[in-house]
C-alpha positions as a Markdown table, in Angstrom:
| # | Residue | x | y | z |
|---|---|---|---|---|
| 1 | Met | 36.3 | -137.0 | 7.0 |
| 2 | Phe | 36.5 | -140.8 | 7.0 |
| 3 | Arg | 33.7 | -142.8 | 5.3 |
| 4 | Pro | 31.5 | -144.7 | 7.8 |
| 5 | Gly | 32.0 | -148.4 | 7.7 |
| 6 | Glu | 35.2 | -148.2 | 5.7 |
| 7 | Leu | 37.7 | -151.0 | 6.6 |
| 8 | Val | 41.3 | -150.4 | 7.6 |
| 9 | Lys | 44.3 | -152.6 | 8.3 |
| 10 | Gly | 44.9 | -153.4 | 12.0 |
| 11 | Phe | 47.2 | -155.5 | 14.0 |
| 12 | Lys | 48.4 | -158.7 | 12.2 |
| 13 | Gly | 46.5 | -157.8 | 9.0 |
| 14 | Arg | 43.0 | -157.8 | 10.6 |
| 15 | Thr | 40.4 | -155.5 | 9.1 |
| 16 | Val | 38.2 | -153.4 | 11.3 |
| 17 | Pro | 35.6 | -150.7 | 10.7 |
| 18 | Arg | 37.2 | -147.2 | 10.7 |
| 19 | Glu | 34.3 | -145.8 | 12.8 |
| 20 | Arg | 32.6 | -147.5 | 15.8 |
| 21 | Thr | 30.3 | -146.4 | 18.5 |
| 22 | Ala | 31.7 | -145.6 | 21.9 |
| 23 | Leu | 30.2 | -148.7 | 23.4 |
| 24 | Ala | 31.7 | -150.9 | 20.7 |
| 25 | Ile | 35.1 | -149.3 | 21.2 |
| 26 | Trp | 34.8 | -149.9 | 24.9 |
| 27 | Phe | 33.8 | -153.6 | 24.3 |
| 28 | Trp | 36.9 | -154.3 | 22.2 |
| 29 | Glu | 39.3 | -152.4 | 24.3 |
| 30 | Ile | 38.2 | -153.6 | 27.8 |
| 31 | Asp | 40.0 | -156.5 | 29.4 |
| 32 | Arg | 37.1 | -158.9 | 29.3 |
| 33 | Val | 39.0 | -161.7 | 31.1 |
| 34 | Leu | 39.7 | -159.3 | 34.0 |
| 35 | Leu | 36.1 | -158.2 | 34.0 |
| 36 | Ser | 34.8 | -161.8 | 34.0 |
| 37 | Leu | 37.0 | -162.6 | 37.0 |
| 38 | Ile | 35.6 | -159.7 | 39.0 |
| 39 | Val | 32.0 | -160.6 | 38.1 |
| 40 | Thr | 32.8 | -164.2 | 39.2 |
| 41 | Leu | 34.0 | -162.9 | 42.6 |
| 42 | Met | 30.7 | -160.9 | 42.9 |
| 43 | Ala | 28.7 | -164.0 | 42.2 |
| 44 | Ile | 30.7 | -166.0 | 44.8 |
| 45 | Gly | 30.2 | -163.2 | 47.3 |
| 46 | Leu | 26.4 | -163.3 | 46.9 |
| 47 | Val | 26.4 | -167.0 | 47.6 |
| 48 | Ala | 28.8 | -166.6 | 50.6 |
| 49 | Val | 26.7 | -163.7 | 52.1 |
| 50 | Ala | 23.6 | -165.8 | 51.8 |
| 51 | Ala | 25.3 | -168.5 | 53.8 |
| 52 | Ala | 26.5 | -166.1 | 56.5 |
| 53 | Ser | 23.5 | -163.8 | 56.6 |
| 54 | Pro | 21.5 | -165.9 | 59.2 |
| 55 | Val | 24.4 | -165.6 | 61.7 |
| 56 | Ala | 24.4 | -161.8 | 61.5 |
| 57 | Ala | 20.6 | -161.8 | 61.6 |
| 58 | Ile | 20.5 | -163.8 | 64.8 |
| 59 | Asp | 23.1 | -161.5 | 66.4 |
| 60 | Arg | 21.0 | -158.5 | 65.6 |
| 61 | Ser | 17.6 | -160.0 | 66.5 |
| 62 | Thr | 15.9 | -159.1 | 69.8 |
| 63 | Ala | 13.0 | -160.6 | 71.7 |
| 64 | Gln | 10.7 | -158.1 | 70.1 |
| 65 | Val | 12.1 | -157.9 | 66.6 |
| 66 | Ala | 13.3 | -160.9 | 64.5 |
| 67 | Val | 15.6 | -159.9 | 61.7 |
| 68 | Asn | 15.0 | -161.6 | 58.3 |
| 69 | Pro | 17.7 | -164.4 | 58.0 |
| 70 | Leu | 18.5 | -163.3 | 54.4 |
| 71 | Ile | 18.4 | -159.5 | 55.0 |
| 72 | Tyr | 22.1 | -159.1 | 54.4 |
| 73 | Phe | 21.9 | -161.1 | 51.2 |
| 74 | Tyr | 19.2 | -158.8 | 49.8 |
| 75 | Arg | 21.2 | -155.7 | 50.8 |
| 76 | Gln | 24.4 | -157.1 | 49.2 |
| 77 | Leu | 22.4 | -157.8 | 46.1 |
| 78 | Met | 21.3 | -154.2 | 46.1 |
| 79 | Trp | 24.9 | -153.0 | 46.4 |
| 80 | Val | 26.0 | -155.2 | 43.6 |
| 81 | Phe | 23.3 | -153.8 | 41.3 |
| 82 | Ile | 24.4 | -150.3 | 42.3 |
| 83 | Gly | 28.2 | -150.9 | 42.1 |
| 84 | Leu | 28.4 | -152.9 | 38.9 |
| 85 | Pro | 27.1 | -150.1 | 36.7 |
| 86 | Ile | 29.4 | -147.6 | 38.5 |
| 87 | Met | 32.3 | -149.8 | 37.7 |
| 88 | Leu | 31.4 | -150.1 | 34.0 |
| 89 | Val | 30.8 | -146.4 | 33.6 |
| 90 | Ile | 34.2 | -145.5 | 35.1 |
| 91 | Ser | 35.9 | -148.2 | 33.0 |
| 92 | Met | 34.6 | -146.3 | 29.9 |
| 93 | Leu | 36.4 | -143.1 | 30.8 |
| 94 | Pro | 39.5 | -142.1 | 28.8 |
| 95 | Arg | 42.7 | -142.4 | 30.9 |
| 96 | Pro | 43.0 | -138.6 | 31.5 |
| 97 | Gln | 39.4 | -138.3 | 32.7 |
| 98 | Ala | 39.8 | -141.4 | 34.9 |
| 99 | Arg | 42.9 | -139.8 | 36.5 |
| 100 | Arg | 41.2 | -136.5 | 37.1 |
| 101 | Leu | 38.2 | -138.3 | 38.7 |
| 102 | Ala | 40.5 | -140.2 | 41.0 |
| 103 | Ile | 42.3 | -137.1 | 42.1 |
| 104 | Phe | 39.0 | -135.4 | 42.8 |
| 105 | Phe | 37.8 | -138.4 | 44.8 |
| 106 | Cys | 41.1 | -138.4 | 46.7 |
| 107 | Ala | 40.7 | -134.7 | 47.8 |
| 108 | Phe | 37.0 | -135.2 | 48.7 |
| 109 | Phe | 37.3 | -138.4 | 50.7 |
| 110 | Phe | 40.5 | -137.1 | 52.4 |
| 111 | Leu | 38.4 | -134.2 | 53.7 |
| 112 | Met | 35.7 | -136.8 | 54.8 |
| 113 | Leu | 38.4 | -138.7 | 56.6 |
| 114 | Leu | 39.4 | -135.6 | 58.4 |
| 115 | Ala | 35.8 | -135.1 | 59.4 |
| 116 | Val | 35.4 | -138.6 | 60.9 |
| 117 | Pro | 36.5 | -137.5 | 64.4 |
| 118 | Leu | 33.9 | -134.7 | 64.4 |
| 119 | Leu | 31.0 | -136.3 | 62.4 |
| 120 | Gly | 31.8 | -140.0 | 62.7 |
| 121 | Ser | 29.9 | -142.7 | 64.5 |
| 122 | Thr | 31.4 | -145.4 | 66.7 |
| 123 | Val | 30.8 | -149.1 | 65.9 |
| 124 | Asn | 32.4 | -151.9 | 67.9 |
| 125 | Gly | 34.7 | -149.5 | 69.6 |
| 126 | Ala | 36.1 | -147.9 | 66.4 |
| 127 | Lys | 35.1 | -144.5 | 65.0 |
| 128 | Arg | 35.5 | -145.0 | 61.2 |
| 129 | Trp | 32.1 | -144.3 | 59.7 |
| 130 | Ile | 30.1 | -141.2 | 58.8 |
| 131 | Asp | 26.3 | -141.6 | 59.0 |
| 132 | Leu | 24.0 | -140.2 | 56.3 |
| 133 | Pro | 20.2 | -140.6 | 56.1 |
| 134 | Gly | 19.8 | -144.3 | 55.2 |
| 135 | Phe | 23.5 | -145.0 | 54.6 |
| 136 | Arg | 26.7 | -145.3 | 56.6 |
| 137 | Phe | 30.0 | -145.1 | 54.7 |
| 138 | Gln | 33.6 | -145.5 | 55.6 |
| 139 | Pro | 35.7 | -142.7 | 54.0 |
| 140 | Ser | 39.0 | -144.7 | 54.2 |
| 141 | Glu | 37.5 | -147.4 | 51.9 |
| 142 | Phe | 36.7 | -144.9 | 49.2 |
| 143 | Leu | 40.0 | -143.1 | 49.7 |
| 144 | Lys | 42.2 | -146.1 | 49.0 |
| 145 | Pro | 41.8 | -146.4 | 45.2 |
| 146 | Ala | 41.8 | -142.7 | 44.7 |
| 147 | Tyr | 44.9 | -142.3 | 46.9 |
| 148 | Val | 46.8 | -144.9 | 44.9 |
| 149 | Val | 46.0 | -143.2 | 41.6 |
| 150 | Thr | 46.9 | -139.8 | 43.0 |
| 151 | Ile | 50.2 | -141.0 | 44.4 |
| 152 | Ala | 50.9 | -142.7 | 41.0 |
| 153 | Trp | 50.3 | -139.5 | 39.2 |
| 154 | Leu | 52.6 | -137.5 | 41.5 |
| 155 | Leu | 55.4 | -140.0 | 41.2 |
| 156 | Ser | 55.0 | -140.2 | 37.4 |
| 157 | Leu | 55.9 | -136.5 | 37.3 |
| 158 | Arg | 59.5 | -137.4 | 38.2 |
| 159 | Thr | 60.0 | -138.6 | 34.7 |
| 160 | Lys | 59.4 | -135.1 | 33.4 |
| 161 | Asp | 61.2 | -133.1 | 36.1 |
| 162 | Met | 63.4 | -134.9 | 38.6 |
| 163 | Ser | 63.7 | -131.8 | 40.8 |
| 164 | Leu | 60.0 | -132.0 | 41.8 |
| 165 | Pro | 59.7 | -132.8 | 45.5 |
| 166 | Val | 57.2 | -135.6 | 44.9 |
| 167 | Met | 58.8 | -138.1 | 47.3 |
| 168 | Pro | 58.5 | -135.9 | 50.4 |
| 169 | Leu | 55.0 | -134.8 | 49.3 |
| 170 | Thr | 53.7 | -138.3 | 48.9 |
| 171 | Gly | 55.3 | -139.3 | 52.2 |
| 172 | Ala | 53.8 | -136.5 | 54.1 |
| 173 | Leu | 50.3 | -137.3 | 52.7 |
| 174 | Thr | 50.7 | -141.0 | 53.5 |
| 175 | Leu | 51.9 | -140.4 | 57.1 |
| 176 | Leu | 49.0 | -137.9 | 57.7 |
| 177 | Ile | 46.5 | -140.5 | 56.5 |
| 178 | Ala | 48.2 | -143.2 | 58.6 |
| 179 | Ala | 48.0 | -141.0 | 61.7 |
| 180 | Ile | 44.3 | -140.4 | 61.2 |
| 181 | Leu | 43.6 | -144.1 | 60.7 |
| 182 | Met | 45.6 | -145.2 | 63.7 |
| 183 | Lys | 43.5 | -142.7 | 65.8 |
| 184 | Gln | 40.2 | -144.4 | 64.8 |
| 185 | Pro | 41.8 | -147.1 | 65.3 |
| 186 | Asp | 42.2 | -148.9 | 62.0 |
| 187 | Phe | 45.6 | -150.6 | 61.9 |
| 188 | Gly | 44.7 | -152.9 | 58.9 |
| 189 | Gln | 43.9 | -150.0 | 56.6 |
| 190 | Thr | 47.0 | -148.2 | 57.8 |
| 191 | Val | 49.1 | -151.2 | 56.6 |
| 192 | Ile | 47.3 | -151.1 | 53.2 |
| 193 | Phe | 48.1 | -147.4 | 52.6 |
| 194 | Leu | 51.7 | -147.8 | 53.7 |
| 195 | Ala | 52.3 | -150.9 | 51.7 |
| 196 | Cys | 50.8 | -149.3 | 48.5 |
| 197 | Trp | 53.0 | -146.3 | 49.0 |
| 198 | Gly | 56.1 | -148.4 | 49.4 |
| 199 | Cys | 55.2 | -150.5 | 46.3 |
| 200 | Leu | 54.8 | -147.3 | 44.2 |
| 201 | Leu | 58.1 | -145.9 | 45.4 |
| 202 | Leu | 59.8 | -149.1 | 44.4 |
| 203 | Leu | 58.2 | -149.1 | 41.0 |
| 204 | Ser | 59.0 | -145.4 | 40.4 |
| 205 | Gly | 62.7 | -146.1 | 40.6 |
| 206 | Leu | 63.6 | -145.0 | 44.1 |
| 207 | Glu | 67.2 | -146.0 | 44.9 |
| 208 | Met | 67.6 | -149.2 | 46.9 |
| 209 | Lys | 69.3 | -147.5 | 49.8 |
| 210 | Trp | 66.2 | -145.4 | 50.4 |
| 211 | Ile | 64.0 | -148.5 | 50.0 |
| 212 | Ala | 66.2 | -150.3 | 52.6 |
| 213 | Met | 66.0 | -147.3 | 54.9 |
| 214 | Leu | 62.2 | -147.1 | 54.6 |
| 215 | Gly | 62.1 | -150.8 | 55.4 |
| 216 | Gly | 64.0 | -150.3 | 58.5 |
| 217 | Val | 61.7 | -147.4 | 59.5 |
| 218 | Gly | 58.7 | -149.8 | 58.9 |
| 219 | Leu | 60.2 | -152.4 | 61.2 |
| 220 | Ala | 60.8 | -149.8 | 63.8 |
| 221 | Gly | 57.2 | -148.6 | 63.4 |
| 222 | Leu | 55.9 | -152.1 | 64.1 |
| 223 | Val | 57.9 | -152.3 | 67.3 |
| 224 | Gly | 56.5 | -148.9 | 68.2 |
| 225 | Val | 53.0 | -150.0 | 67.5 |
| 226 | Tyr | 53.4 | -153.0 | 69.9 |
| 227 | Met | 54.9 | -150.8 | 72.6 |
| 228 | Phe | 52.8 | -147.7 | 72.5 |
| 229 | Tyr | 49.6 | -148.6 | 70.5 |
| 230 | Glu | 47.1 | -150.4 | 72.8 |
| 231 | Asn | 44.8 | -151.7 | 70.1 |
| 232 | Gly | 47.6 | -153.2 | 68.1 |
| 233 | Arg | 49.4 | -154.7 | 71.1 |
| 234 | Gln | 46.2 | -156.3 | 72.3 |
| 235 | Arg | 45.5 | -157.9 | 68.9 |
| 236 | Ile | 49.1 | -159.2 | 68.6 |
| 237 | Asn | 49.0 | -160.6 | 72.2 |
| 238 | Asp | 45.7 | -162.3 | 71.5 |
| 239 | Phe | 47.1 | -163.9 | 68.4 |
| 240 | Leu | 50.3 | -165.1 | 70.1 |
| 241 | Gly | 48.4 | -166.2 | 73.2 |
| 242 | Ile | 50.3 | -163.8 | 75.5 |
| 243 | Gly | 48.5 | -163.0 | 78.7 |
| 244 | Val | 45.4 | -165.1 | 77.8 |
| 245 | Gln | 43.8 | -167.0 | 80.6 |
| 246 | Met | 43.0 | -170.7 | 80.1 |
| 247 | Asp | 39.3 | -170.2 | 80.9 |
| 248 | Thr | 38.7 | -167.4 | 78.5 |
| 249 | Gly | 38.0 | -169.6 | 75.6 |
| 250 | Pro | 39.3 | -169.3 | 72.0 |
| 251 | Asp | 39.8 | -165.8 | 70.5 |
| 252 | Gln | 38.5 | -164.7 | 67.1 |
| 253 | Thr | 41.3 | -166.2 | 65.0 |
| 254 | Asp | 41.0 | -169.5 | 66.8 |
| 255 | Leu | 37.2 | -169.6 | 66.1 |
| 256 | Ala | 37.9 | -168.7 | 62.5 |
| 257 | Phe | 40.5 | -171.4 | 62.0 |
| 258 | Arg | 38.2 | -174.0 | 63.6 |
| 259 | Thr | 35.3 | -173.0 | 61.4 |
| 260 | Ile | 37.3 | -173.0 | 58.1 |
| 261 | Thr | 38.7 | -176.4 | 58.8 |
| 262 | His | 35.5 | -178.0 | 60.1 |
| 263 | Gly | 34.1 | -178.7 | 56.7 |
| 264 | Gly | 37.2 | -180.5 | 55.4 |
| 265 | Phe | 37.9 | -180.5 | 51.7 |
| 266 | Thr | 34.4 | -180.6 | 50.5 |
| 267 | Gly | 32.4 | -178.8 | 53.2 |
| 268 | Val | 29.3 | -179.7 | 55.2 |
| 269 | Gly | 27.0 | -178.3 | 52.5 |
| 270 | Pro | 25.1 | -175.0 | 52.0 |
| 271 | Gly | 23.3 | -174.0 | 55.2 |
| 272 | Gly | 24.8 | -176.9 | 57.2 |
| 273 | Gly | 27.5 | -175.0 | 59.0 |
| 274 | Gln | 27.3 | -174.8 | 62.8 |
| 275 | Asn | 30.6 | -173.3 | 63.8 |
| 276 | Lys | 29.8 | -170.2 | 61.9 |
| 277 | Phe | 27.2 | -169.2 | 64.5 |
| 278 | Arg | 30.1 | -168.7 | 67.0 |
| 279 | Leu | 31.9 | -166.3 | 64.7 |
| 280 | Pro | 31.8 | -162.5 | 65.2 |
| 281 | Glu | 30.9 | -160.6 | 62.0 |
| 282 | Ala | 30.6 | -163.8 | 60.0 |
| 283 | His | 29.2 | -162.0 | 57.0 |
| 284 | Thr | 32.1 | -159.5 | 56.8 |
| 285 | Asp | 35.6 | -160.1 | 58.4 |
| 286 | Tyr | 35.2 | -163.9 | 58.7 |
| 287 | Ile | 33.2 | -164.8 | 55.7 |
| 288 | Phe | 36.1 | -166.8 | 54.3 |
| 289 | Ser | 35.8 | -169.2 | 57.2 |
| 290 | Val | 32.1 | -169.6 | 56.5 |
| 291 | Ile | 32.9 | -170.6 | 52.9 |
| 292 | Gly | 35.5 | -173.1 | 54.2 |
| 293 | Glu | 33.0 | -174.7 | 56.6 |
| 294 | Glu | 30.1 | -175.0 | 54.1 |
| 295 | Phe | 31.8 | -175.4 | 50.8 |
| 296 | Gly | 35.1 | -176.9 | 51.8 |
| 297 | Leu | 38.8 | -176.0 | 51.6 |
| 298 | Leu | 38.8 | -176.7 | 47.9 |
| 299 | Ala | 36.4 | -173.8 | 47.5 |
| 300 | Cys | 38.7 | -171.6 | 49.5 |
| 301 | Ile | 41.7 | -172.6 | 47.3 |
| 302 | Ala | 39.6 | -171.9 | 44.2 |
| 303 | Ile | 38.8 | -168.4 | 45.5 |
| 304 | Ala | 42.4 | -167.8 | 46.3 |
| 305 | Cys | 43.3 | -168.8 | 42.7 |
| 306 | Val | 40.8 | -166.3 | 41.3 |
| 307 | Tyr | 42.5 | -163.5 | 43.3 |
| 308 | Leu | 45.8 | -164.7 | 42.0 |
| 309 | Ala | 44.5 | -164.8 | 38.5 |
| 310 | Ile | 43.4 | -161.2 | 38.7 |
| 311 | Val | 46.8 | -160.0 | 39.9 |
| 312 | Val | 48.7 | -162.0 | 37.3 |
| 313 | Arg | 46.3 | -160.8 | 34.6 |
| 314 | Val | 47.0 | -157.2 | 35.4 |
| 315 | Leu | 50.7 | -157.7 | 35.6 |
| 316 | Leu | 50.8 | -159.4 | 32.2 |
| 317 | Arg | 48.7 | -156.6 | 30.8 |
| 318 | Leu | 51.4 | -154.1 | 31.9 |
| 319 | Leu | 54.4 | -156.0 | 30.5 |
| 320 | Asp | 54.5 | -153.9 | 27.3 |
| 321 | Glu | 52.9 | -150.8 | 28.7 |
| 322 | Glu | 55.0 | -147.7 | 28.0 |
| 323 | Asp | 53.2 | -145.0 | 30.0 |
| 324 | Asn | 54.8 | -144.6 | 33.5 |
| 325 | Phe | 51.6 | -143.3 | 35.1 |
| 326 | Thr | 49.5 | -146.2 | 33.8 |
| 327 | Ile | 52.1 | -148.7 | 35.1 |
| 328 | Leu | 52.2 | -147.1 | 38.6 |
| 329 | Ala | 48.4 | -146.7 | 38.9 |
| 330 | Ala | 47.5 | -150.2 | 37.7 |
| 331 | Ala | 50.2 | -151.9 | 39.7 |
| 332 | Gly | 49.2 | -149.8 | 42.8 |
| 333 | Leu | 45.5 | -150.7 | 42.5 |
| 334 | Thr | 46.4 | -154.3 | 42.0 |
| 335 | Thr | 48.6 | -154.3 | 45.1 |
| 336 | Gln | 45.9 | -152.7 | 47.2 |
| 337 | Phe | 43.4 | -155.3 | 46.0 |
| 338 | Gly | 45.6 | -158.3 | 46.3 |
| 339 | Leu | 47.0 | -157.3 | 49.7 |
| 340 | Gln | 43.6 | -156.8 | 51.2 |
| 341 | Ala | 42.6 | -160.3 | 50.0 |
| 342 | Ile | 45.8 | -161.8 | 51.4 |
| 343 | Ile | 45.3 | -160.2 | 54.8 |
| 344 | Asn | 41.6 | -161.3 | 55.1 |
| 345 | Met | 42.4 | -164.9 | 54.1 |
| 346 | Gly | 45.5 | -164.9 | 56.3 |
| 347 | Val | 43.4 | -163.8 | 59.3 |
| 348 | Asn | 40.9 | -166.5 | 58.7 |
| 349 | Ala | 43.6 | -169.1 | 58.3 |
| 350 | Gln | 45.2 | -168.0 | 61.6 |
| 351 | Ile | 48.3 | -166.6 | 59.8 |
| 352 | Phe | 47.8 | -163.0 | 60.8 |
| 353 | Pro | 46.3 | -161.3 | 63.9 |
| 354 | Ser | 42.7 | -160.1 | 63.6 |
| 355 | Lys | 42.5 | -156.8 | 61.6 |
| 356 | Gly | 38.8 | -156.3 | 60.8 |
| 357 | Met | 39.3 | -156.2 | 57.0 |
| 358 | Thr | 36.8 | -157.3 | 54.4 |
| 359 | Leu | 37.4 | -159.9 | 51.6 |
| 360 | Pro | 37.2 | -158.0 | 48.3 |
| 361 | Phe | 33.8 | -158.4 | 46.5 |
| 362 | Ile | 32.9 | -161.3 | 48.8 |
| 363 | Ser | 32.4 | -159.8 | 52.3 |
| 364 | Tyr | 29.2 | -157.9 | 52.9 |
| 365 | Gly | 29.3 | -154.1 | 53.0 |
| 366 | Gly | 28.1 | -151.2 | 51.0 |
| 367 | Ser | 31.2 | -149.0 | 51.5 |
| 368 | Ser | 33.4 | -151.9 | 50.6 |
| 369 | Met | 31.5 | -152.9 | 47.5 |
| 370 | Leu | 31.1 | -149.4 | 46.1 |
| 371 | Ala | 34.7 | -148.5 | 46.8 |
| 372 | Leu | 36.0 | -151.7 | 45.2 |
| 373 | Cys | 33.8 | -151.1 | 42.1 |
| 374 | Ile | 35.3 | -147.6 | 41.8 |
| 375 | Gly | 38.8 | -149.0 | 42.2 |
| 376 | Val | 38.3 | -151.8 | 39.6 |
| 377 | Gly | 36.5 | -149.4 | 37.3 |
| 378 | Leu | 39.7 | -147.2 | 37.4 |
| 379 | Leu | 41.8 | -150.3 | 36.9 |
| 380 | Leu | 39.8 | -151.4 | 33.8 |
| 381 | Ala | 40.0 | -147.8 | 32.4 |
| 382 | Phe | 43.8 | -147.8 | 32.8 |
| 383 | Thr | 44.3 | -151.2 | 31.2 |
| 384 | Arg | 42.1 | -150.7 | 28.2 |
| 385 | Arg | 43.9 | -151.3 | 24.9 |
| 386 | Asn | 43.1 | -151.5 | 21.2 |
| 387 | Pro | 43.4 | -155.2 | 20.5 |
| 388 | Phe | 43.9 | -154.6 | 16.7 |
| 389 | Met | 46.9 | -152.3 | 17.1 |
| 390 | Gly | 50.4 | -153.4 | 17.9 |
| 391 | Arg | 52.0 | -151.4 | 20.8 |
| 392 | His | 54.8 | -150.1 | 18.5 |
| 393 | Thr | 52.8 | -150.1 | 15.2 |
| 394 | Val | 52.0 | -146.7 | 13.6 |
| 395 | Val | 49.2 | -146.8 | 11.0 |
| 396 | Lys | 49.1 | -144.0 | 8.4 |
| 397 | Trp | 45.5 | -143.2 | 7.6 |
| 398 | Ser | 44.7 | -142.3 | 4.0 |
| 399 | Gly | 41.5 | -140.4 | 4.0 |
| 400 | Arg | 39.8 | -139.1 | 0.8 |
């Protein structure tokens, strides 16, 4: 038994109490910089949703019922208050428990994804959601972080037994998920899942010849999407202006680009945007354009820098990590997070075709917010570290 309050030598000669409460241990081990950056995005998101909420409220108002202009801001505030504690609780889990929770979520939400064709509801021509009393959720959003951790766990088993068929197993699971998502249709989420799988394969040590072969298959798949997938071909044609009549007016990406550039570098001011009222789903898919119009391109650049700082912070955290699973899981979660942000910002800047993807922690959405909180909670759990101990330092305890 150690004596409560007894001091011991730590990293670089620091003295720390031998016994701490669970909350105190979590506070010292958590990456507080990463947590601060995530909370910053949440705060930015609330401001952005408040600016875009009147657009969505007008679209959903009728002659008989006028929707409160700030209804989506109030709802987003509710999701933040629900999601933030979930994120913090998950971040307190030890790594083995966090891994088991993610594997359970992966199995559960995979079953929910399979149930979408039977139980799902159709919104804007896509069948991606399951309706519950008072709540509609998108299984693929919750599946993403759990899938990444599960695939990372399976691939990490190769370090213990190279004969395990984890590569074909992860490939079969990924292709099945991709097929279900393409049927919904949801090409954007399909890209995220396939990209995360490819990244994890690369990090797990797959030979370059197989990586090159998979890259060729991916390019062939894109050609196949254009040739045989109506939804994808239409979006690409609209983006490239193929087959568009001169009198049809600008498409979604054109409207988004005009909106994001209308405010110049400093913006027209909060609530002063006018182009945003022409945007479809201004509070979700095109909220980055609303930010550009009202707060300026400098604000957009600052937000992009926050996303970059999150990615760089995690990668720096992993530089001296020794556990293969932790490296794969954290890198995969960061890839998913960063790629989703790049796609959304790229669509708003007219770099990519429209994909219907939210901007992490900034776009409105209950499913998106809660799923992201789960994913970041897992990321924080996997990157926790005792700051008083060196990575290669062994301390011999001398109890009495």
